Amino acid sequence: MEPMGGAVPVYDRDTILDSVGRETLAPELAAWLPTGSTLGADVPIAQGRRDHTVLGKGPSPPTGSVERPKETARTPLAIELRHLRYFVALADAGNFTHAAERMFIAQPTLSQQIRRLEEIIGTQLAHRRRDGVRLTRAGAVLLEASRHVLSLVDQEVNRTRQVAGLGRQRLRVVVPPRLPDAFAVEASFALRSAAAAADVEIVWMETLLDAGFSPIRQRRADAGLGWLTVSPEALPAPLDVMNLGEFEPDVWIPSSHVAARRGTIRLDELARMEVIHGPRTAETGTYDAWAQVLRTAESRFEFTDPPFRHSLPIALAFAAVADLPTAVLTGPSVLAGSQPKTIRLPWPTAGHDMVRVSLEHHPLTATAVLVWSTDLPRPLQQILFDAGDGITPSAPDRHGGQEPAATG
């Protein structure tokens, strides 16, 4: 029978030959055919198969012409946790080689899984470049969601194991390596005590915290101690903080400087000197904030990197014999407002001395904070509240001979 108006021809019992062969037709059409021998066809078999690729289920439609049915939706493919873990590893590593090493899989396997994830979602998640990968806008959205999902799964698995008697809940806490010793000891003791009272295990992580507290925001850690140089309201979600005190740097200047006799130095005097501080990668937040403050007194001010990043004595020795008046600025190390006595180095430096003074009006400060993710279960957040209440930093003894080990 002829199709009408371009519509799809529909075959009935009287127009399809038995010789067509049921196996040559689409399954939906074959299900409608009777088993008798009075079947025929008025169009080529190939055309019939194309026209009836999707016909739906049910009884045979009426003889004649019908509208072409819409294509049925495909069964959605499932995203697995391993897809998300691979994707997060790729985003963190920045390239396939390093990400594969972190996940202990072959690079082709990782590439295949990322392509599979893109097929499931239906869009490109990362641009492959010679210098690494760069996430698309869709990839950035999925990355944030993936971190949240994986963190939630890990927390609930730990809680399930605890209920089953297979282990304790864990709290991953970052303690940066450059915190003042006295403050780090007091804070870690308070955290251990609060966690022990709640039967929670603390996993200590010694790593750097940037100004945005990325390890916590990206859910690679649950909480941490660090420095805040902006308003708490400016922190991105899901971060929350507890203020633990204001700290400022130690300032060392040549004994020949006029400010050495006063025991204090003004901001404009410091800004006109060469100032050894850093490196920036050690504490980006305080480094950038303090540089900006010093530029209010001297617009072209820039810090000078220390000759050896982990040695304050060597930095002081270099500053003592420099051609230009040079100061050494430590990282946040003492409570703001504490007044040191002017002291001299306990070792000779080629006939030159560096003395420690305070900065007038305390313009360079950083807030010590305990920061955590608000996605944590309430019992874990309560541990952090209890620990924060127990941390009361006190001014260290600044008159003894023990000095910090770094300038950053």
Short mmCIF file of C-alpha atoms in Angstrom, two decimals:
data_model
loop_
_atom_site.label_atom_id
_atom_site.label_comp_id
_atom_site.label_asym_id
_atom_site.label_seq_id
_atom_site.Cartn_x
_atom_site.Cartn_y
_atom_site.Cartn_z
CA MET A 1 0.00 0.00 0.00
CA GLU A 2 1.17 3.52 -0.82
CA PRO A 3 2.13 5.92 1.99
CA MET A 4 -0.17 8.92 2.31
CA GLY A 5 1.15 12.46 2.60
CA GLY A 6 4.68 11.37 3.48
CA ALA A 7 3.50 9.47 6.57
CA VAL A 8 4.96 6.14 7.58
CA PRO A 9 3.39 3.12 5.81
CA VAL A 10 1.87 0.57 8.17
CA TYR A 11 1.72 -3.08 7.15
CA ASP A 12 -1.20 -5.29 8.07
CA ARG A 13 -1.98 -9.00 7.84
CA ASP A 14 -3.01 -8.80 4.18
CA THR A 15 -0.05 -6.90 2.76
CA ILE A 16 3.09 -8.65 4.11
CA LEU A 17 4.29 -11.83 2.45
CA ASP A 18 5.16 -14.84 4.54
CA SER A 19 8.46 -14.96 2.63
CA VAL A 20 9.54 -11.66 4.16
CA GLY A 21 10.89 -13.53 7.15
CA ARG A 22 10.03 -12.51 10.68
CA GLU A 23 13.72 -12.28 11.61
CA THR A 24 14.35 -9.51 9.04
CA LEU A 25 11.86 -7.12 10.66
CA ALA A 26 12.24 -4.91 13.71
CA PRO A 27 11.22 -6.79 16.88
CA GLU A 28 8.27 -4.45 17.51
CA LEU A 29 6.80 -5.21 14.06
CA ALA A 30 7.54 -8.92 14.24
CA ALA A 31 5.60 -9.14 17.50
CA TRP A 32 2.48 -7.96 15.71
CA LEU A 33 2.61 -10.52 12.89
CA PRO A 34 0.38 -13.61 13.01
CA THR A 35 1.84 -17.02 12.29
CA GLY A 36 -0.31 -17.65 9.22
CA SER A 37 0.84 -17.74 5.60
CA THR A 38 -1.22 -14.86 4.18
CA LEU A 39 1.29 -12.04 4.77
CA GLY A 40 2.68 -9.69 2.14
CA ALA A 41 4.62 -6.43 1.66
CA ASP A 42 4.23 -3.52 -0.74
CA VAL A 43 7.65 -1.83 -0.10
CA PRO A 44 11.25 -3.15 0.01
CA ILE A 45 12.24 -4.87 3.24
CA ALA A 46 15.07 -2.37 3.93
CA GLN A 47 12.62 0.54 3.69
CA GLY A 48 10.21 -1.27 5.97
CA ARG A 49 12.89 -1.79 8.62
CA ARG A 50 13.87 1.89 8.55
CA ASP A 51 10.29 3.08 8.75
CA HIS A 52 9.51 0.79 11.69
CA THR A 53 12.64 1.09 13.80
CA VAL A 54 10.52 2.41 16.67
CA LEU A 55 6.85 1.50 16.71
CA GLY A 56 6.13 1.00 20.39
CA LYS A 57 4.41 -1.94 21.97
CA GLY A 58 0.83 -3.16 21.94
CA PRO A 59 -1.63 -4.48 19.39
CA SER A 60 -1.24 -3.89 15.68
CA PRO A 61 -2.19 -0.32 14.65
CA PRO A 62 -5.01 0.20 12.22
CA THR A 63 -4.39 -0.28 8.51
CA GLY A 64 -3.39 2.93 6.77
CA SER A 65 -0.94 5.69 7.61
CA VAL A 66 0.15 7.04 10.99
CA GLU A 67 2.52 9.79 12.19
CA ARG A 68 6.17 8.80 12.77
CA PRO A 69 6.60 8.11 16.51
CA LYS A 70 9.17 10.06 18.53
CA GLU A 71 12.43 8.33 19.48
CA THR A 72 12.24 6.77 22.91
CA ALA A 73 14.61 8.05 25.61
CA ARG A 74 17.78 6.07 26.24
CA THR A 75 18.29 4.41 29.58
CA PRO A 76 20.51 6.78 31.64
CA LEU A 77 23.99 5.50 32.41
CA ALA A 78 25.09 5.42 36.02
CA ILE A 79 27.90 7.57 37.40
CA GLU A 80 30.08 5.60 39.79
CA LEU A 81 32.12 6.95 42.70
CA ARG A 82 35.33 5.96 40.93
CA HIS A 83 34.44 8.31 38.08
CA LEU A 84 34.19 11.19 40.56
CA ARG A 85 37.42 10.22 42.34
CA TYR A 86 39.29 10.07 39.03
CA PHE A 87 37.87 13.43 37.98
CA VAL A 88 38.83 15.12 41.27
CA ALA A 89 42.33 13.62 41.05
CA LEU A 90 42.68 15.00 37.52
CA ALA A 91 41.54 18.48 38.59
CA ASP A 92 43.93 18.52 41.57
CA ALA A 93 46.93 17.17 39.65
CA GLY A 94 46.42 19.35 36.58
CA ASN A 95 47.41 16.64 34.08
CA PHE A 96 46.68 13.01 33.32
CA THR A 97 50.17 11.70 34.12
CA HIS A 98 50.28 12.94 37.72
CA ALA A 99 46.63 12.11 38.33
CA ALA A 100 47.15 8.52 37.18
CA GLU A 101 50.14 8.19 39.50
CA ARG A 102 48.10 9.45 42.45
CA MET A 103 45.33 6.95 41.73
CA PHE A 104 47.75 4.08 40.99
CA ILE A 105 46.27 3.37 37.58
CA ALA A 106 47.59 3.55 34.02
CA GLN A 107 47.19 6.84 32.19
CA PRO A 108 45.16 5.31 29.30
CA THR A 109 42.75 3.89 31.87
CA LEU A 110 42.29 7.31 33.46
CA SER A 111 41.73 8.95 30.08
CA GLN A 112 39.14 6.30 29.20
CA GLN A 113 37.27 6.81 32.47
CA ILE A 114 37.19 10.60 32.07
CA ARG A 115 35.83 10.20 28.53
CA ARG A 116 33.24 7.79 29.89
CA LEU A 117 32.20 10.35 32.51
CA GLU A 118 31.84 13.01 29.81
CA GLU A 119 29.71 10.63 27.74
CA ILE A 120 27.44 9.94 30.70
CA ILE A 121 26.96 13.63 31.48
CA GLY A 122 26.79 14.61 27.84
CA THR A 123 29.29 17.47 27.79
CA GLN A 124 33.03 18.17 27.86
CA LEU A 125 34.41 18.60 31.35
CA ALA A 126 38.04 19.53 30.67
CA HIS A 127 40.08 21.01 27.83
CA ARG A 128 43.16 18.91 27.05
CA ARG A 129 46.11 21.26 26.57
CA ARG A 130 49.81 20.78 26.08
CA ASP A 131 50.50 22.31 29.49
CA GLY A 132 47.81 20.27 31.27
CA VAL A 133 44.05 20.31 31.58
CA ARG A 134 41.70 23.19 32.21
CA LEU A 135 38.18 22.60 33.46
CA THR A 136 35.21 23.86 31.49
CA ARG A 137 32.43 25.72 33.29
CA ALA A 138 30.50 22.46 33.49
CA GLY A 139 33.62 20.74 34.82
CA ALA A 140 34.02 23.34 37.58
CA VAL A 141 30.44 22.73 38.70
CA LEU A 142 30.94 18.96 38.70
CA LEU A 143 34.23 19.31 40.63
CA GLU A 144 32.53 21.13 43.51
CA ALA A 145 29.70 18.59 43.54
CA SER A 146 32.15 15.68 43.38
CA ARG A 147 34.13 16.93 46.37
CA HIS A 148 30.92 17.28 48.35
CA VAL A 149 29.65 13.81 47.44
CA LEU A 150 32.95 12.06 48.14
CA SER A 151 33.38 13.86 51.47
CA LEU A 152 29.86 12.93 52.52
CA VAL A 153 30.39 9.30 51.54
CA ASP A 154 33.66 9.10 53.48
CA GLN A 155 32.09 10.64 56.57
CA GLU A 156 29.10 8.31 56.53
CA VAL A 157 31.27 5.23 55.91
CA ASN A 158 33.37 6.19 58.92
CA ARG A 159 30.22 6.69 60.99
CA THR A 160 28.86 3.33 59.85
CA ARG A 161 32.10 1.61 60.82
CA GLN A 162 31.99 3.27 64.20
CA VAL A 163 28.43 2.05 64.84
CA ALA A 164 29.49 -1.45 63.80
CA GLY A 165 32.42 -1.34 66.23
CA LEU A 166 35.00 -1.39 63.43
CA GLY A 167 36.66 1.92 64.20
CA ARG A 168 36.22 5.49 65.39
CA GLN A 169 35.06 8.54 63.50
CA ARG A 170 37.91 10.60 62.12
CA LEU A 171 38.58 14.31 61.99
CA ARG A 172 41.26 15.44 59.52
CA VAL A 173 43.02 18.54 60.88
CA VAL A 174 45.63 20.64 59.06
CA VAL A 175 48.46 22.12 61.15
CA PRO A 176 50.70 24.30 58.91
CA PRO A 177 54.44 23.94 59.53
CA ARG A 178 55.03 27.67 60.17
CA LEU A 179 52.72 28.26 63.13
CA PRO A 180 54.42 29.66 66.25
CA ASP A 181 55.45 26.67 68.35
CA ALA A 182 53.67 27.73 71.55
CA PHE A 183 50.42 28.40 69.69
CA ALA A 184 50.59 25.15 67.69
CA VAL A 185 51.21 23.10 70.85
CA GLU A 186 48.34 24.69 72.76
CA ALA A 187 45.92 24.37 69.85
CA SER A 188 46.79 20.74 69.09
CA PHE A 189 46.46 19.83 72.77
CA ALA A 190 43.00 21.40 72.94
CA LEU A 191 41.93 19.56 69.77
CA ARG A 192 43.22 16.22 71.05
CA SER A 193 41.45 16.63 74.38
CA ALA A 194 38.10 17.54 72.80
CA ALA A 195 38.35 14.69 70.28
CA ALA A 196 39.31 12.13 72.94
CA ALA A 197 36.30 13.13 75.05
CA ALA A 198 34.03 12.40 72.06
CA ASP A 199 35.88 9.18 71.11
CA VAL A 200 36.92 10.65 67.76
CA GLU A 201 40.28 10.01 66.10
CA ILE A 202 42.25 12.99 64.79
CA VAL A 203 44.30 12.58 61.62
CA TRP A 204 46.97 15.30 61.60
CA MET A 205 47.93 16.81 58.24
CA GLU A 206 51.04 18.99 58.06
CA THR A 207 50.57 21.04 54.91
CA LEU A 208 50.39 24.68 53.86
CA LEU A 209 47.09 26.54 53.99
CA ASP A 210 46.56 29.28 51.44
CA ALA A 211 44.46 32.39 52.01
CA GLY A 212 41.33 30.57 50.82
CA PHE A 213 41.94 27.46 52.96
CA SER A 214 41.71 25.33 49.81
CA PRO A 215 42.37 21.90 51.41
CA ILE A 216 39.31 22.42 53.64
CA ARG A 217 37.13 24.11 51.04
CA GLN A 218 37.91 21.31 48.59
CA ARG A 219 37.14 18.76 51.33
CA ARG A 220 40.60 17.22 51.36
CA ALA A 221 40.66 18.11 55.07
CA ASP A 222 37.93 18.75 57.63
CA ALA A 223 39.47 21.56 59.69
CA GLY A 224 42.72 23.41 60.27
CA LEU A 225 44.67 26.13 62.01
CA GLY A 226 45.73 29.10 59.94
CA TRP A 227 45.86 32.83 59.35
CA LEU A 228 42.95 35.01 58.32
CA THR A 229 43.70 38.37 56.71
CA VAL A 230 40.16 39.21 55.51
CA SER A 231 36.78 39.51 57.18
CA PRO A 232 35.24 36.15 58.15
CA GLU A 233 32.19 37.14 56.06
CA ALA A 234 34.42 37.20 52.99
CA LEU A 235 35.26 33.49 53.26
CA PRO A 236 33.65 31.27 50.62
CA ALA A 237 31.18 28.55 51.52
CA PRO A 238 31.26 26.09 53.20
CA LEU A 239 33.88 27.57 55.58
CA ASP A 240 33.35 28.78 59.14
CA VAL A 241 36.00 30.13 61.54
CA MET A 242 36.68 30.82 65.20
CA ASN A 243 39.00 33.70 66.12
CA LEU A 244 41.91 32.61 68.34
CA GLY A 245 43.86 35.88 68.61
CA GLU A 246 45.76 38.58 66.74
CA PHE A 247 49.43 37.96 65.91
CA GLU A 248 52.15 40.13 64.37
CA PRO A 249 55.68 39.58 63.08
CA ASP A 250 59.00 40.09 64.80
CA VAL A 251 60.96 42.93 63.19
CA TRP A 252 64.77 42.87 63.14
CA ILE A 253 66.76 45.95 62.08
CA PRO A 254 70.47 46.93 62.14
CA SER A 255 71.65 48.23 65.51
CA SER A 256 72.91 51.34 63.74
CA HIS A 257 69.40 52.35 62.62
CA VAL A 258 67.90 55.30 64.48
CA ALA A 259 64.83 53.23 65.40
CA ALA A 260 67.00 50.70 67.24
CA ARG A 261 67.55 53.19 70.09
CA ARG A 262 63.79 53.72 70.45
CA GLY A 263 62.95 50.01 70.39
CA THR A 264 60.14 50.71 67.90
CA ILE A 265 59.99 51.50 64.19
CA ARG A 266 57.36 53.35 62.17
CA LEU A 267 55.73 51.84 59.10
CA ASP A 268 57.20 54.48 56.77
CA GLU A 269 60.70 53.87 58.15
CA LEU A 270 60.35 50.14 57.54
CA ALA A 271 58.94 50.64 54.03
CA ARG A 272 62.03 52.64 52.99
CA MET A 273 64.33 49.74 53.89
CA GLU A 274 65.04 46.47 52.12
CA VAL A 275 62.85 43.95 53.96
CA ILE A 276 63.63 40.24 53.85
CA HIS A 277 60.40 38.28 54.22
CA GLY A 278 58.82 35.21 52.73
CA PRO A 279 58.89 33.42 50.46
CA ARG A 280 55.39 34.21 49.25
CA THR A 281 54.50 30.55 48.69
CA ALA A 282 54.86 29.88 52.42
CA GLU A 283 52.01 32.18 53.49
CA THR A 284 50.37 33.88 50.54
CA GLY A 285 47.65 35.52 52.61
CA THR A 286 49.83 37.38 55.10
CA TYR A 287 52.53 38.04 52.50
CA ASP A 288 50.13 39.81 50.13
CA ALA A 289 48.22 41.63 52.90
CA TRP A 290 51.37 42.96 54.56
CA ALA A 291 52.92 44.01 51.24
CA GLN A 292 49.76 46.01 50.51
CA VAL A 293 49.97 47.76 53.90
CA LEU A 294 53.62 48.69 53.35
CA ARG A 295 52.76 50.08 49.90
CA THR A 296 50.51 52.63 51.55
CA ALA A 297 53.73 54.15 52.91
CA GLU A 298 55.91 53.41 49.86
CA SER A 299 54.06 52.67 46.61
CA ARG A 300 56.95 50.76 45.01
CA PHE A 301 57.65 48.56 47.99
CA GLU A 302 58.47 44.88 47.39
CA PHE A 303 59.70 42.22 49.79
CA THR A 304 63.12 40.61 49.29
CA ASP A 305 63.23 36.82 49.39
CA PRO A 306 65.36 35.28 52.14
CA PRO A 307 68.65 33.67 51.06
CA PHE A 308 67.59 30.43 52.80
CA ARG A 309 63.89 30.07 53.44
CA HIS A 310 64.16 27.99 56.65
CA SER A 311 66.94 29.85 58.45
CA LEU A 312 66.33 33.06 60.38
CA PRO A 313 69.96 33.26 61.62
CA ILE A 314 71.30 33.23 58.04
CA ALA A 315 68.75 35.84 56.95
CA LEU A 316 69.84 38.05 59.86
CA ALA A 317 73.50 37.58 58.98
CA PHE A 318 72.85 38.59 55.36
CA ALA A 319 70.85 41.64 56.49
CA ALA A 320 73.59 42.68 58.93
CA VAL A 321 76.23 42.99 56.20
CA ALA A 322 73.99 44.30 53.39
CA ASP A 323 75.00 47.45 51.49
CA LEU A 324 71.61 49.08 52.09
CA PRO A 325 69.74 49.27 55.43
CA THR A 326 67.96 45.91 55.59
CA ALA A 327 65.32 44.57 57.96
CA VAL A 328 64.11 41.02 58.51
CA LEU A 329 60.40 40.38 59.01
CA THR A 330 59.21 37.02 60.35
CA GLY A 331 55.79 35.53 59.76
CA PRO A 332 53.03 36.01 62.39
CA SER A 333 54.82 34.89 65.54
CA VAL A 334 53.83 36.94 68.61
CA LEU A 335 50.60 38.28 70.04
CA ALA A 336 49.88 41.76 68.74
CA GLY A 337 50.72 44.41 71.30
CA SER A 338 53.30 42.47 73.31
CA GLN A 339 56.38 44.61 73.87
CA PRO A 340 59.81 43.01 73.47
CA LYS A 341 62.99 44.34 74.97
CA THR A 342 65.66 45.33 72.50
CA ILE A 343 68.11 42.43 72.41
CA ARG A 344 71.27 41.64 70.51
CA LEU A 345 72.17 38.53 68.62
CA PRO A 346 74.08 36.03 70.78
CA TRP A 347 76.67 35.51 68.01
CA PRO A 348 79.08 37.87 66.22
CA THR A 349 78.16 38.91 62.67
CA ALA A 350 81.31 40.46 61.28
CA GLY A 351 81.15 43.34 63.74
CA HIS A 352 77.48 44.12 62.96
CA ASP A 353 74.41 43.51 65.09
CA MET A 354 70.71 43.08 64.32
CA VAL A 355 68.27 44.05 67.06
CA ARG A 356 64.63 43.18 67.48
CA VAL A 357 62.10 45.99 67.74
CA SER A 358 58.31 46.34 67.57
CA LEU A 359 56.30 48.06 64.85
CA GLU A 360 54.46 51.19 66.01
CA HIS A 361 50.66 50.98 66.10
CA HIS A 362 50.80 47.31 65.02
CA PRO A 363 49.75 47.77 61.36
CA LEU A 364 50.86 44.26 60.30
CA THR A 365 48.69 41.61 61.91
CA ALA A 366 47.05 38.31 61.07
CA THR A 367 44.21 36.61 62.88
CA ALA A 368 44.89 33.08 64.07
CA VAL A 369 41.79 31.00 63.39
CA LEU A 370 40.41 27.53 63.65
CA VAL A 371 38.58 26.94 60.36
CA TRP A 372 36.34 24.05 59.35
CA SER A 373 33.75 22.95 56.82
CA THR A 374 30.12 23.45 57.76
CA ASP A 375 29.36 20.23 55.87
CA LEU A 376 30.79 18.28 58.82
CA PRO A 377 28.35 16.36 61.00
CA ARG A 378 27.24 18.37 64.01
CA PRO A 379 29.10 16.18 66.56
CA LEU A 380 32.39 16.86 64.78
CA GLN A 381 31.68 20.59 64.60
CA GLN A 382 30.97 20.55 68.33
CA ILE A 383 34.45 19.11 68.95
CA LEU A 384 35.93 22.08 67.10
CA PHE A 385 33.82 24.56 69.07
CA ASP A 386 34.94 22.97 72.35
CA ALA A 387 38.59 22.98 71.28
CA GLY A 388 38.44 26.61 70.14
CA ASP A 389 37.03 27.68 73.49
CA GLY A 390 40.01 26.00 75.19
CA ILE A 391 42.67 27.78 73.12
CA THR A 392 43.91 30.97 74.81
CA PRO A 393 47.19 32.06 73.21
CA SER A 394 49.55 33.86 75.59
CA ALA A 395 52.46 36.13 74.82
CA PRO A 396 55.67 34.05 74.54
CA ASP A 397 58.84 34.88 76.37
CA ARG A 398 60.58 37.24 73.96
CA HIS A 399 63.60 37.88 76.14
CA GLY A 400 65.32 34.49 75.97
CA GLY A 401 67.83 33.20 73.48
CA GLN A 402 65.53 30.76 71.63
CA GLU A 403 64.65 32.14 68.20
CA PRO A 404 62.23 30.94 65.52
CA ALA A 405 63.71 28.86 62.76
CA ALA A 406 62.23 30.59 59.73
CA THR A 407 61.57 34.01 58.27
CA GLY A 408 58.27 33.15 56.57
#
